[in-house]
Amino acid sequence: MTPLPHVLARGVDTLLDRTVAPGFTRVGPAVRRRLPTWPDDPAPGALAGRTVAVTGATSGLGLTAAEGMARLGARVRLVVRDVEKGERVRAQLLADVPGTDVAVDRCDVADLDDVRRFAAELDVDRLDVLVHNAGALPAERTESPQGHELTMAVHVLGPVLMTELLRERLAGHDARVVLVTSGGMYAQGLRADDPAYRCGDYSGTTAYARSKRAQVELLPLLASRWAGQQVGVHASHPGWADTPGVVESLPGFHRVVGRLLRDPAEGADTTVWLSAVQPAPRSGQLWHDRRARPTHLLRRTRTPDAERDRMWDWVRATTGLDG
């Protein structure tokens, strides 16, 4: 029988989650860390001897996640578009985490040809953790070099293709793939009928949320596809975190909610935890503040299996997975 304090704690945790605003802000971790149901931190050195790669690692949640994993002993690959900026971050990490092993790799995740080049040139024989953190939220409809809508390219097509191309190096040793998603996806249903966002007036925030919804909807299919190689896949939504991307892309939201936003460490906490905790969490789930969460809060966003399969067919065809 579950002790009463744990039952009450789970009730508080769930209430924070379902009411959204309190749980997504800094209030969420401030309360949850004091509950008896809060999971233990990863053991010191939990990632010693393991290699992790983090996309979009030059600022915000990506930089903080890379630093958190370096402090747990990981060898870190910073996967970035701007190598000069990446080298500055590398120098910062070497100063903040003495003795760590950090390298910089160039890759534009939106460019599928560049993803293929990166995977072919990555000079590691084994990869233990791959964090897909790179993000985009354009004000106007923008296309990737291959002509795909940018948010879908950065958040779905690039990460799926990159993982597939690195699958042999991830396989066979409890490797983990983490998609950094967004609570904004709760407001959007899957649009398998219009993945390129060609219908209706374009909204960057809507496109962003749709692509994050696609990430989450594909989780069970990706978990099944990669299970044979012992590669687990997880999605982690950070809540509302104070990052340069939020300031730049959502200035009005930042002005209104700024004081309640999480700091980057609170936003990246679950990503680091998922990458290091033992035993490995069950693959194919959405996580927030170290607990698996429902993928839908609204009935109107629920996804029929046929729509999920239709989106997966588009991803496979667009990335050439089965070609």
PDB file of C-alpha atoms in Angstrom:
ATOM      1  CA  MET A   1       0.000   0.000   0.000  1.00  0.00           C
ATOM      2  CA  THR A   2       1.306   3.468  -0.928  1.00  0.00           C
ATOM      3  CA  PRO A   3       1.884   5.596   2.199  1.00  0.00           C
ATOM      4  CA  LEU A   4      -0.648   8.402   2.642  1.00  0.00           C
ATOM      5  CA  PRO A   5       1.996  11.169   2.416  1.00  0.00           C
ATOM      6  CA  HIS A   6       2.997   9.851  -1.005  1.00  0.00           C
ATOM      7  CA  VAL A   7      -0.621   9.753  -2.153  1.00  0.00           C
ATOM      8  CA  LEU A   8      -1.099  13.360  -1.053  1.00  0.00           C
ATOM      9  CA  ALA A   9       2.197  14.381  -2.665  1.00  0.00           C
ATOM     10  CA  ARG A  10       1.160  12.848  -5.986  1.00  0.00           C
ATOM     11  CA  GLY A  11      -2.118  14.714  -5.721  1.00  0.00           C
ATOM     12  CA  VAL A  12      -0.302  18.016  -5.231  1.00  0.00           C
ATOM     13  CA  ASP A  13       2.041  17.228  -8.115  1.00  0.00           C
ATOM     14  CA  THR A  14      -0.844  16.356 -10.430  1.00  0.00           C
ATOM     15  CA  LEU A  15      -2.776  19.488  -9.453  1.00  0.00           C
ATOM     16  CA  LEU A  16       0.246  21.630 -10.328  1.00  0.00           C
ATOM     17  CA  ASP A  17       0.510  19.869 -13.672  1.00  0.00           C
ATOM     18  CA  ARG A  18      -3.155  20.099 -14.687  1.00  0.00           C
ATOM     19  CA  THR A  19      -3.525  23.760 -13.742  1.00  0.00           C
ATOM     20  CA  VAL A  20      -0.523  24.482 -16.006  1.00  0.00           C
ATOM     21  CA  ALA A  21       0.609  27.953 -14.882  1.00  0.00           C
ATOM     22  CA  PRO A  22       1.762  27.087 -11.354  1.00  0.00           C
ATOM     23  CA  GLY A  23       3.418  23.852 -12.405  1.00  0.00           C
ATOM     24  CA  PHE A  24       5.155  25.240 -15.484  1.00  0.00           C
ATOM     25  CA  THR A  25       6.654  28.222 -13.637  1.00  0.00           C
ATOM     26  CA  ARG A  26       9.393  28.233 -10.994  1.00  0.00           C
ATOM     27  CA  VAL A  27       6.672  27.355  -8.480  1.00  0.00           C
ATOM     28  CA  GLY A  28       6.592  23.813  -9.894  1.00  0.00           C
ATOM     29  CA  PRO A  29      10.110  22.670  -8.968  1.00  0.00           C
ATOM     30  CA  ALA A  30      10.079  24.771  -5.778  1.00  0.00           C
ATOM     31  CA  VAL A  31       7.104  22.749  -4.499  1.00  0.00           C
ATOM     32  CA  ARG A  32       7.890  19.372  -6.044  1.00  0.00           C
ATOM     33  CA  ARG A  33      11.425  19.206  -4.652  1.00  0.00           C
ATOM     34  CA  ARG A  34       9.938  19.337  -1.156  1.00  0.00           C
ATOM     35  CA  LEU A  35       7.555  16.432  -1.749  1.00  0.00           C
ATOM     36  CA  PRO A  36       8.473  12.881  -0.652  1.00  0.00           C
ATOM     37  CA  THR A  37       7.814  11.673  -4.214  1.00  0.00           C
ATOM     38  CA  TRP A  38      10.645  13.746  -5.737  1.00  0.00           C
ATOM     39  CA  PRO A  39      13.136  11.262  -7.285  1.00  0.00           C
ATOM     40  CA  ASP A  40      16.740  11.207  -6.131  1.00  0.00           C
ATOM     41  CA  ASP A  41      19.408  13.037  -8.095  1.00  0.00           C
ATOM     42  CA  PRO A  42      21.675  10.921 -10.318  1.00  0.00           C
ATOM     43  CA  ALA A  43      24.655   9.581  -8.412  1.00  0.00           C
ATOM     44  CA  PRO A  44      27.898  11.591  -8.607  1.00  0.00           C
ATOM     45  CA  GLY A  45      29.839  10.455 -11.660  1.00  0.00           C
ATOM     46  CA  ALA A  46      26.723   8.808 -13.118  1.00  0.00           C
ATOM     47  CA  LEU A  47      27.878   9.645 -16.660  1.00  0.00           C
ATOM     48  CA  ALA A  48      31.597   8.953 -16.187  1.00  0.00           C
ATOM     49  CA  GLY A  49      33.005   7.267 -19.272  1.00  0.00           C
ATOM     50  CA  ARG A  50      29.893   8.056 -21.324  1.00  0.00           C
ATOM     51  CA  THR A  51      29.699  10.318 -24.369  1.00  0.00           C
ATOM     52  CA  VAL A  52      26.798  12.709 -24.817  1.00  0.00           C
ATOM     53  CA  ALA A  53      25.906  14.993 -27.725  1.00  0.00           C
ATOM     54  CA  VAL A  54      23.660  18.035 -27.289  1.00  0.00           C
ATOM     55  CA  THR A  55      22.306  20.030 -30.223  1.00  0.00           C
ATOM     56  CA  GLY A  56      21.703  23.751 -29.832  1.00  0.00           C
ATOM     57  CA  ALA A  57      24.213  23.797 -26.990  1.00  0.00           C
ATOM     58  CA  THR A  58      25.484  27.387 -27.169  1.00  0.00           C
ATOM     59  CA  SER A  59      22.888  28.984 -24.877  1.00  0.00           C
ATOM     60  CA  GLY A  60      19.835  28.424 -22.712  1.00  0.00           C
ATOM     61  CA  LEU A  61      18.661  24.915 -21.971  1.00  0.00           C
ATOM     62  CA  GLY A  62      21.174  23.225 -24.286  1.00  0.00           C
ATOM     63  CA  LEU A  63      24.171  24.878 -22.668  1.00  0.00           C
ATOM     64  CA  THR A  64      22.819  24.169 -19.180  1.00  0.00           C
ATOM     65  CA  ALA A  65      22.109  20.518 -20.003  1.00  0.00           C
ATOM     66  CA  ALA A  66      25.613  20.101 -21.436  1.00  0.00           C
ATOM     67  CA  GLU A  67      27.115  21.588 -18.291  1.00  0.00           C
ATOM     68  CA  GLY A  68      24.951  19.399 -16.052  1.00  0.00           C
ATOM     69  CA  MET A  69      26.070  16.248 -17.833  1.00  0.00           C
ATOM     70  CA  ALA A  70      29.712  17.373 -17.795  1.00  0.00           C
ATOM     71  CA  ARG A  71      29.460  17.728 -14.016  1.00  0.00           C
ATOM     72  CA  LEU A  72      28.264  14.099 -13.906  1.00  0.00           C
ATOM     73  CA  GLY A  73      31.442  13.024 -15.690  1.00  0.00           C
ATOM     74  CA  ALA A  74      30.306  12.840 -19.318  1.00  0.00           C
ATOM     75  CA  ARG A  75      32.410  13.512 -22.380  1.00  0.00           C
ATOM     76  CA  VAL A  76      30.412  16.241 -24.129  1.00  0.00           C
ATOM     77  CA  ARG A  77      29.954  17.024 -27.824  1.00  0.00           C
ATOM     78  CA  LEU A  78      28.465  20.470 -28.441  1.00  0.00           C
ATOM     79  CA  VAL A  79      26.533  20.223 -31.727  1.00  0.00           C
ATOM     80  CA  VAL A  80      26.101  23.789 -32.993  1.00  0.00           C
ATOM     81  CA  ARG A  81      25.583  25.881 -36.116  1.00  0.00           C
ATOM     82  CA  ASP A  82      28.038  28.596 -35.082  1.00  0.00           C
ATOM     83  CA  VAL A  83      31.425  26.993 -34.413  1.00  0.00           C
ATOM     84  CA  GLU A  84      33.000  30.231 -33.161  1.00  0.00           C
ATOM     85  CA  LYS A  85      30.258  30.593 -30.558  1.00  0.00           C
ATOM     86  CA  GLY A  86      30.580  26.897 -29.772  1.00  0.00           C
ATOM     87  CA  GLU A  87      34.278  27.318 -29.047  1.00  0.00           C
ATOM     88  CA  ARG A  88      33.507  30.145 -26.614  1.00  0.00           C
ATOM     89  CA  VAL A  89      31.044  27.861 -24.835  1.00  0.00           C
ATOM     90  CA  ARG A  90      33.633  25.085 -24.797  1.00  0.00           C
ATOM     91  CA  ALA A  91      36.141  27.416 -23.125  1.00  0.00           C
ATOM     92  CA  GLN A  92      33.503  28.405 -20.585  1.00  0.00           C
ATOM     93  CA  LEU A  93      32.720  24.763 -19.766  1.00  0.00           C
ATOM     94  CA  LEU A  94      36.392  23.890 -19.403  1.00  0.00           C
ATOM     95  CA  ALA A  95      36.726  26.742 -16.915  1.00  0.00           C
ATOM     96  CA  ASP A  96      33.544  25.892 -14.993  1.00  0.00           C
ATOM     97  CA  VAL A  97      34.033  22.105 -14.967  1.00  0.00           C
ATOM     98  CA  PRO A  98      37.812  21.512 -14.777  1.00  0.00           C
ATOM     99  CA  GLY A  99      38.981  18.247 -16.279  1.00  0.00           C
ATOM    100  CA  THR A 100      35.943  17.751 -18.469  1.00  0.00           C
ATOM    101  CA  ASP A 101      36.260  16.533 -22.068  1.00  0.00           C
ATOM    102  CA  VAL A 102      34.391  18.875 -24.447  1.00  0.00           C
ATOM    103  CA  ALA A 103      34.441  19.069 -28.244  1.00  0.00           C
ATOM    104  CA  VAL A 104      32.548  21.188 -30.769  1.00  0.00           C
ATOM    105  CA  ASP A 105      30.827  19.784 -33.860  1.00  0.00           C
ATOM    106  CA  ARG A 106      29.136  21.830 -36.566  1.00  0.00           C
ATOM    107  CA  CYS A 107      25.648  20.898 -37.739  1.00  0.00           C
ATOM    108  CA  ASP A 108      22.578  22.778 -38.922  1.00  0.00           C
ATOM    109  CA  VAL A 109      19.828  20.426 -37.755  1.00  0.00           C
ATOM    110  CA  ALA A 110      17.323  22.002 -40.164  1.00  0.00           C
ATOM    111  CA  ASP A 111      19.482  21.031 -43.147  1.00  0.00           C
ATOM    112  CA  LEU A 112      19.070  17.307 -43.791  1.00  0.00           C
ATOM    113  CA  ASP A 113      22.154  17.210 -46.013  1.00  0.00           C
ATOM    114  CA  ASP A 114      24.195  18.768 -43.221  1.00  0.00           C
ATOM    115  CA  VAL A 115      22.779  16.235 -40.755  1.00  0.00           C
ATOM    116  CA  ARG A 116      23.997  13.462 -43.041  1.00  0.00           C
ATOM    117  CA  ARG A 117      27.457  15.058 -43.271  1.00  0.00           C
ATOM    118  CA  PHE A 118      27.645  15.513 -39.499  1.00  0.00           C
ATOM    119  CA  ALA A 119      26.707  11.896 -38.809  1.00  0.00           C
ATOM    120  CA  ALA A 120      29.283  10.639 -41.310  1.00  0.00           C
ATOM    121  CA  GLU A 121      32.062  12.810 -39.850  1.00  0.00           C
ATOM    122  CA  LEU A 122      31.327  12.443 -36.118  1.00  0.00           C
ATOM    123  CA  ASP A 123      34.496  10.868 -34.730  1.00  0.00           C
ATOM    124  CA  VAL A 124      33.078   8.723 -31.929  1.00  0.00           C
ATOM    125  CA  ASP A 125      32.628   4.959 -32.005  1.00  0.00           C
ATOM    126  CA  ARG A 126      30.015   4.955 -29.267  1.00  0.00           C
ATOM    127  CA  LEU A 127      27.392   7.511 -28.283  1.00  0.00           C
ATOM    128  CA  ASP A 128      25.480   7.081 -25.022  1.00  0.00           C
ATOM    129  CA  VAL A 129      23.159  10.089 -24.917  1.00  0.00           C
ATOM    130  CA  LEU A 130      21.806  12.236 -27.755  1.00  0.00           C
ATOM    131  CA  VAL A 131      19.848  15.328 -26.684  1.00  0.00           C
ATOM    132  CA  HIS A 132      17.834  17.052 -29.406  1.00  0.00           C
ATOM    133  CA  ASN A 133      17.607  20.559 -27.998  1.00  0.00           C
ATOM    134  CA  ALA A 134      18.098  22.790 -31.066  1.00  0.00           C
ATOM    135  CA  GLY A 135      15.034  24.956 -31.635  1.00  0.00           C
ATOM    136  CA  ALA A 136      13.496  27.579 -33.897  1.00  0.00           C
ATOM    137  CA  LEU A 137      10.499  29.901 -33.641  1.00  0.00           C
ATOM    138  CA  PRO A 138      10.407  32.125 -36.752  1.00  0.00           C
ATOM    139  CA  ALA A 139       8.077  35.124 -36.942  1.00  0.00           C
ATOM    140  CA  GLU A 140       7.247  34.332 -40.571  1.00  0.00           C
ATOM    141  CA  ARG A 141       7.011  31.081 -42.472  1.00  0.00           C
ATOM    142  CA  THR A 142      10.578  30.045 -43.256  1.00  0.00           C
ATOM    143  CA  GLU A 143      11.865  27.031 -45.145  1.00  0.00           C
ATOM    144  CA  SER A 144      14.866  24.812 -44.573  1.00  0.00           C
ATOM    145  CA  PRO A 145      17.460  24.277 -47.344  1.00  0.00           C
ATOM    146  CA  GLN A 146      15.372  21.316 -48.554  1.00  0.00           C
ATOM    147  CA  GLY A 147      12.174  23.402 -48.618  1.00  0.00           C
ATOM    148  CA  HIS A 148      10.554  22.120 -45.412  1.00  0.00           C
ATOM    149  CA  GLU A 149       8.824  24.414 -42.914  1.00  0.00           C
ATOM    150  CA  LEU A 150      11.553  25.394 -40.482  1.00  0.00           C
ATOM    151  CA  THR A 151      10.110  24.361 -37.110  1.00  0.00           C
ATOM    152  CA  MET A 152       9.166  20.937 -38.431  1.00  0.00           C
ATOM    153  CA  ALA A 153      12.631  20.538 -39.944  1.00  0.00           C
ATOM    154  CA  VAL A 154      14.468  21.535 -36.751  1.00  0.00           C
ATOM    155  CA  HIS A 155      12.254  19.737 -34.231  1.00  0.00           C
ATOM    156  CA  VAL A 156      11.187  16.601 -36.105  1.00  0.00           C
ATOM    157  CA  LEU A 157      12.899  15.816 -39.406  1.00  0.00           C
ATOM    158  CA  GLY A 158      16.474  16.646 -38.395  1.00  0.00           C
ATOM    159  CA  PRO A 159      16.352  14.849 -35.018  1.00  0.00           C
ATOM    160  CA  VAL A 160      14.759  11.693 -36.423  1.00  0.00           C
ATOM    161  CA  LEU A 161      17.237  11.512 -39.302  1.00  0.00           C
ATOM    162  CA  MET A 162      20.221  12.227 -37.040  1.00  0.00           C
ATOM    163  CA  THR A 163      19.204   9.500 -34.596  1.00  0.00           C
ATOM    164  CA  GLU A 164      18.720   7.008 -37.409  1.00  0.00           C
ATOM    165  CA  LEU A 165      22.144   7.774 -38.875  1.00  0.00           C
ATOM    166  CA  LEU A 166      23.793   7.412 -35.448  1.00  0.00           C
ATOM    167  CA  ARG A 167      21.792   4.368 -34.441  1.00  0.00           C
ATOM    168  CA  GLU A 168      24.665   1.892 -34.785  1.00  0.00           C
ATOM    169  CA  ARG A 169      26.766   3.999 -32.425  1.00  0.00           C
ATOM    170  CA  LEU A 170      23.866   4.271 -29.977  1.00  0.00           C
ATOM    171  CA  ALA A 171      22.907   0.605 -30.135  1.00  0.00           C
ATOM    172  CA  GLY A 172      23.421  -2.114 -27.571  1.00  0.00           C
ATOM    173  CA  HIS A 173      24.293  -0.319 -24.328  1.00  0.00           C
ATOM    174  CA  ASP A 174      21.245   1.419 -22.840  1.00  0.00           C
ATOM    175  CA  ALA A 175      21.703   4.568 -24.919  1.00  0.00           C
ATOM    176  CA  ARG A 176      19.173   7.342 -24.501  1.00  0.00           C
ATOM    177  CA  VAL A 177      17.705   9.885 -26.890  1.00  0.00           C
ATOM    178  CA  VAL A 178      15.983  12.918 -25.368  1.00  0.00           C
ATOM    179  CA  LEU A 179      13.769  15.272 -27.357  1.00  0.00           C
ATOM    180  CA  VAL A 180      13.427  18.622 -25.599  1.00  0.00           C
ATOM    181  CA  THR A 181       9.822  19.502 -26.318  1.00  0.00           C
ATOM    182  CA  SER A 182       7.464  22.207 -25.033  1.00  0.00           C
ATOM    183  CA  GLY A 183       4.339  22.454 -22.917  1.00  0.00           C
ATOM    184  CA  GLY A 184       2.973  24.608 -25.726  1.00  0.00           C
ATOM    185  CA  MET A 185       2.176  21.408 -27.602  1.00  0.00           C
ATOM    186  CA  TYR A 186      -0.725  20.830 -25.180  1.00  0.00           C
ATOM    187  CA  ALA A 187      -2.694  23.533 -27.037  1.00  0.00           C
ATOM    188  CA  GLN A 188      -2.280  21.948 -30.484  1.00  0.00           C
ATOM    189  CA  GLY A 189      -3.460  18.766 -32.131  1.00  0.00           C
ATOM    190  CA  LEU A 190      -1.420  16.813 -34.655  1.00  0.00           C
ATOM    191  CA  ARG A 191      -1.720  18.246 -38.173  1.00  0.00           C
ATOM    192  CA  ALA A 192      -0.674  15.304 -40.303  1.00  0.00           C
ATOM    193  CA  ASP A 193      -2.819  16.802 -43.081  1.00  0.00           C
ATOM    194  CA  ASP A 194      -0.629  19.916 -43.245  1.00  0.00           C
ATOM    195  CA  PRO A 195       2.869  19.226 -41.840  1.00  0.00           C
ATOM    196  CA  ALA A 196       4.348  21.968 -44.032  1.00  0.00           C
ATOM    197  CA  TYR A 197       1.906  24.562 -42.618  1.00  0.00           C
ATOM    198  CA  ARG A 198       0.727  25.750 -46.021  1.00  0.00           C
ATOM    199  CA  CYS A 199      -2.925  26.227 -45.063  1.00  0.00           C
ATOM    200  CA  GLY A 200      -4.251  29.270 -43.226  1.00  0.00           C
ATOM    201  CA  ASP A 201      -2.415  32.277 -41.828  1.00  0.00           C
ATOM    202  CA  TYR A 202       1.012  31.342 -40.525  1.00  0.00           C
ATOM    203  CA  SER A 203       1.822  31.830 -36.846  1.00  0.00           C
ATOM    204  CA  GLY A 204       5.296  31.080 -35.551  1.00  0.00           C
ATOM    205  CA  THR A 205       4.033  30.118 -32.098  1.00  0.00           C
ATOM    206  CA  THR A 206       1.434  27.784 -33.605  1.00  0.00           C
ATOM    207  CA  ALA A 207       4.016  26.214 -35.923  1.00  0.00           C
ATOM    208  CA  TYR A 208       6.350  25.719 -32.972  1.00  0.00           C
ATOM    209  CA  ALA A 209       3.622  24.052 -30.904  1.00  0.00           C
ATOM    210  CA  ARG A 210       2.526  21.853 -33.819  1.00  0.00           C
ATOM    211  CA  SER A 211       6.057  20.589 -34.364  1.00  0.00           C
ATOM    212  CA  LYS A 212       6.423  19.867 -30.653  1.00  0.00           C
ATOM    213  CA  ARG A 213       3.087  18.021 -30.751  1.00  0.00           C
ATOM    214  CA  ALA A 214       4.497  15.941 -33.613  1.00  0.00           C
ATOM    215  CA  GLN A 215       7.569  15.063 -31.507  1.00  0.00           C
ATOM    216  CA  VAL A 216       5.397  13.771 -28.691  1.00  0.00           C
ATOM    217  CA  GLU A 217       2.973  11.893 -30.938  1.00  0.00           C
ATOM    218  CA  LEU A 218       5.834  10.049 -32.622  1.00  0.00           C
ATOM    219  CA  LEU A 219       7.323   8.884 -29.303  1.00  0.00           C
ATOM    220  CA  PRO A 220       5.669   5.426 -29.212  1.00  0.00           C
ATOM    221  CA  LEU A 221       6.559   4.759 -32.853  1.00  0.00           C
ATOM    222  CA  LEU A 222      10.166   5.807 -32.335  1.00  0.00           C
ATOM    223  CA  ALA A 223      10.392   3.783 -29.121  1.00  0.00           C
ATOM    224  CA  SER A 224       9.216   0.698 -30.991  1.00  0.00           C
ATOM    225  CA  ARG A 225      11.534   1.309 -33.944  1.00  0.00           C
ATOM    226  CA  TRP A 226      14.651   1.709 -31.783  1.00  0.00           C
ATOM    227  CA  ALA A 227      13.840  -0.831 -29.065  1.00  0.00           C
ATOM    228  CA  GLY A 228      15.672  -3.637 -30.863  1.00  0.00           C
ATOM    229  CA  GLN A 229      18.927  -1.693 -30.559  1.00  0.00           C
ATOM    230  CA  GLN A 230      18.343  -0.992 -26.840  1.00  0.00           C
ATOM    231  CA  VAL A 231      17.955   2.714 -27.579  1.00  0.00           C
ATOM    232  CA  GLY A 232      15.402   4.446 -25.377  1.00  0.00           C
ATOM    233  CA  VAL A 233      13.687   7.651 -26.478  1.00  0.00           C
ATOM    234  CA  HIS A 234      12.134  10.208 -24.163  1.00  0.00           C
ATOM    235  CA  ALA A 235      10.620  13.678 -24.425  1.00  0.00           C
ATOM    236  CA  SER A 236      11.233  16.267 -21.747  1.00  0.00           C
ATOM    237  CA  HIS A 237       9.290  19.505 -21.519  1.00  0.00           C
ATOM    238  CA  PRO A 238      11.064  22.146 -19.443  1.00  0.00           C
ATOM    239  CA  GLY A 239       8.109  24.252 -18.373  1.00  0.00           C
ATOM    240  CA  TRP A 240       8.401  28.003 -18.816  1.00  0.00           C
ATOM    241  CA  ALA A 241      12.111  28.792 -18.629  1.00  0.00           C
ATOM    242  CA  ASP A 242      13.905  32.114 -18.919  1.00  0.00           C
ATOM    243  CA  THR A 243      16.145  31.599 -21.945  1.00  0.00           C
ATOM    244  CA  PRO A 244      17.505  33.856 -24.710  1.00  0.00           C
ATOM    245  CA  GLY A 245      15.115  32.142 -27.130  1.00  0.00           C
ATOM    246  CA  VAL A 246      12.082  33.143 -25.069  1.00  0.00           C
ATOM    247  CA  VAL A 247      13.302  36.734 -24.735  1.00  0.00           C
ATOM    248  CA  GLU A 248      13.890  37.002 -28.491  1.00  0.00           C
ATOM    249  CA  SER A 249      10.859  35.113 -29.808  1.00  0.00           C
ATOM    250  CA  LEU A 250       8.223  35.849 -27.148  1.00  0.00           C
ATOM    251  CA  PRO A 251       9.066  39.288 -25.703  1.00  0.00           C
ATOM    252  CA  GLY A 252       5.473  39.997 -24.632  1.00  0.00           C
ATOM    253  CA  PHE A 253       5.212  36.700 -22.783  1.00  0.00           C
ATOM    254  CA  HIS A 254       8.569  37.371 -21.149  1.00  0.00           C
ATOM    255  CA  ARG A 255       7.484  40.822 -19.958  1.00  0.00           C
ATOM    256  CA  VAL A 256       4.289  39.467 -18.380  1.00  0.00           C
ATOM    257  CA  VAL A 257       5.578  36.230 -16.845  1.00  0.00           C
ATOM    258  CA  GLY A 258       9.281  37.027 -16.491  1.00  0.00           C
ATOM    259  CA  ARG A 259       9.518  36.947 -12.707  1.00  0.00           C
ATOM    260  CA  LEU A 260       7.858  33.532 -12.577  1.00  0.00           C
ATOM    261  CA  LEU A 261       9.970  31.897 -15.277  1.00  0.00           C
ATOM    262  CA  ARG A 262      12.287  29.052 -14.290  1.00  0.00           C
ATOM    263  CA  ASP A 263      15.997  29.568 -14.524  1.00  0.00           C
ATOM    264  CA  PRO A 264      17.769  27.424 -17.169  1.00  0.00           C
ATOM    265  CA  ALA A 265      18.947  24.893 -14.566  1.00  0.00           C
ATOM    266  CA  GLU A 266      15.353  24.245 -13.484  1.00  0.00           C
ATOM    267  CA  GLY A 267      14.297  23.965 -17.124  1.00  0.00           C
ATOM    268  CA  ALA A 268      17.097  21.533 -18.037  1.00  0.00           C
ATOM    269  CA  ASP A 269      16.884  19.450 -14.866  1.00  0.00           C
ATOM    270  CA  THR A 270      14.693  16.648 -16.223  1.00  0.00           C
ATOM    271  CA  THR A 271      16.734  16.353 -19.423  1.00  0.00           C
ATOM    272  CA  VAL A 272      19.893  15.780 -17.379  1.00  0.00           C
ATOM    273  CA  TRP A 273      18.062  13.438 -15.007  1.00  0.00           C
ATOM    274  CA  LEU A 274      16.665  11.334 -17.875  1.00  0.00           C
ATOM    275  CA  SER A 275      20.148  11.067 -19.364  1.00  0.00           C
ATOM    276  CA  ALA A 276      21.771   9.757 -16.191  1.00  0.00           C
ATOM    277  CA  VAL A 277      19.255   8.141 -13.812  1.00  0.00           C
ATOM    278  CA  GLN A 278      19.397   4.389 -13.151  1.00  0.00           C
ATOM    279  CA  PRO A 279      17.609   2.221 -13.963  1.00  0.00           C
ATOM    280  CA  ALA A 280      16.717   3.692 -17.329  1.00  0.00           C
ATOM    281  CA  PRO A 281      13.180   5.096 -17.545  1.00  0.00           C
ATOM    282  CA  ARG A 282      10.681   3.302 -19.763  1.00  0.00           C
ATOM    283  CA  SER A 283      11.061   4.403 -23.358  1.00  0.00           C
ATOM    284  CA  GLY A 284       8.415   6.384 -25.248  1.00  0.00           C
ATOM    285  CA  GLN A 285       7.132   8.702 -22.521  1.00  0.00           C
ATOM    286  CA  LEU A 286       6.771  12.453 -21.980  1.00  0.00           C
ATOM    287  CA  TRP A 287       8.454  13.772 -18.829  1.00  0.00           C
ATOM    288  CA  HIS A 288       8.264  16.975 -16.817  1.00  0.00           C
ATOM    289  CA  ASP A 289       9.883  17.605 -13.446  1.00  0.00           C
ATOM    290  CA  ARG A 290      11.132  13.996 -13.240  1.00  0.00           C
ATOM    291  CA  ARG A 291       7.710  12.404 -13.662  1.00  0.00           C
ATOM    292  CA  ALA A 292       6.020  10.860 -16.696  1.00  0.00           C
ATOM    293  CA  ARG A 293       3.125  13.064 -17.823  1.00  0.00           C
ATOM    294  CA  PRO A 294       0.045  12.666 -20.002  1.00  0.00           C
ATOM    295  CA  THR A 295       0.521  13.744 -23.601  1.00  0.00           C
ATOM    296  CA  HIS A 296      -2.918  15.408 -23.779  1.00  0.00           C
ATOM    297  CA  LEU A 297      -4.779  17.707 -21.431  1.00  0.00           C
ATOM    298  CA  LEU A 298      -7.550  18.648 -23.878  1.00  0.00           C
ATOM    299  CA  ARG A 299      -9.948  16.269 -25.592  1.00  0.00           C
ATOM    300  CA  ARG A 300      -9.705  18.202 -28.870  1.00  0.00           C
ATOM    301  CA  THR A 301      -5.987  17.459 -29.219  1.00  0.00           C
ATOM    302  CA  ARG A 302      -6.275  13.681 -28.972  1.00  0.00           C
ATOM    303  CA  THR A 303      -4.769  11.892 -31.950  1.00  0.00           C
ATOM    304  CA  PRO A 304      -6.273   8.906 -33.784  1.00  0.00           C
ATOM    305  CA  ASP A 305      -3.775   6.180 -34.605  1.00  0.00           C
ATOM    306  CA  ALA A 306      -4.363   6.733 -38.318  1.00  0.00           C
ATOM    307  CA  GLU A 307      -3.248  10.364 -38.050  1.00  0.00           C
ATOM    308  CA  ARG A 308      -0.130   9.396 -36.106  1.00  0.00           C
ATOM    309  CA  ASP A 309       0.709   6.796 -38.759  1.00  0.00           C
ATOM    310  CA  ARG A 310       0.110   9.380 -41.485  1.00  0.00           C
ATOM    311  CA  MET A 311       2.581  11.782 -39.873  1.00  0.00           C
ATOM    312  CA  TRP A 312       5.135   8.997 -39.480  1.00  0.00           C
ATOM    313  CA  ASP A 313       4.750   8.071 -43.151  1.00  0.00           C
ATOM    314  CA  TRP A 314       5.473  11.714 -44.069  1.00  0.00           C
ATOM    315  CA  VAL A 315       8.560  11.819 -41.836  1.00  0.00           C
ATOM    316  CA  ARG A 316       9.908   8.580 -43.278  1.00  0.00           C
ATOM    317  CA  ALA A 317       9.308   9.682 -46.865  1.00  0.00           C
ATOM    318  CA  THR A 318      10.733  13.164 -46.310  1.00  0.00           C
ATOM    319  CA  THR A 319      13.918  11.957 -44.619  1.00  0.00           C
ATOM    320  CA  GLY A 320      14.310   8.909 -46.856  1.00  0.00           C
ATOM    321  CA  LEU A 321      14.544   6.545 -43.887  1.00  0.00           C
ATOM    322  CA  ASP A 322      13.422   3.468 -45.769  1.00  0.00           C
ATOM    323  CA  GLY A 323      14.986   4.380 -49.061  1.00  0.00           C
TER     324      GLY A 323
END
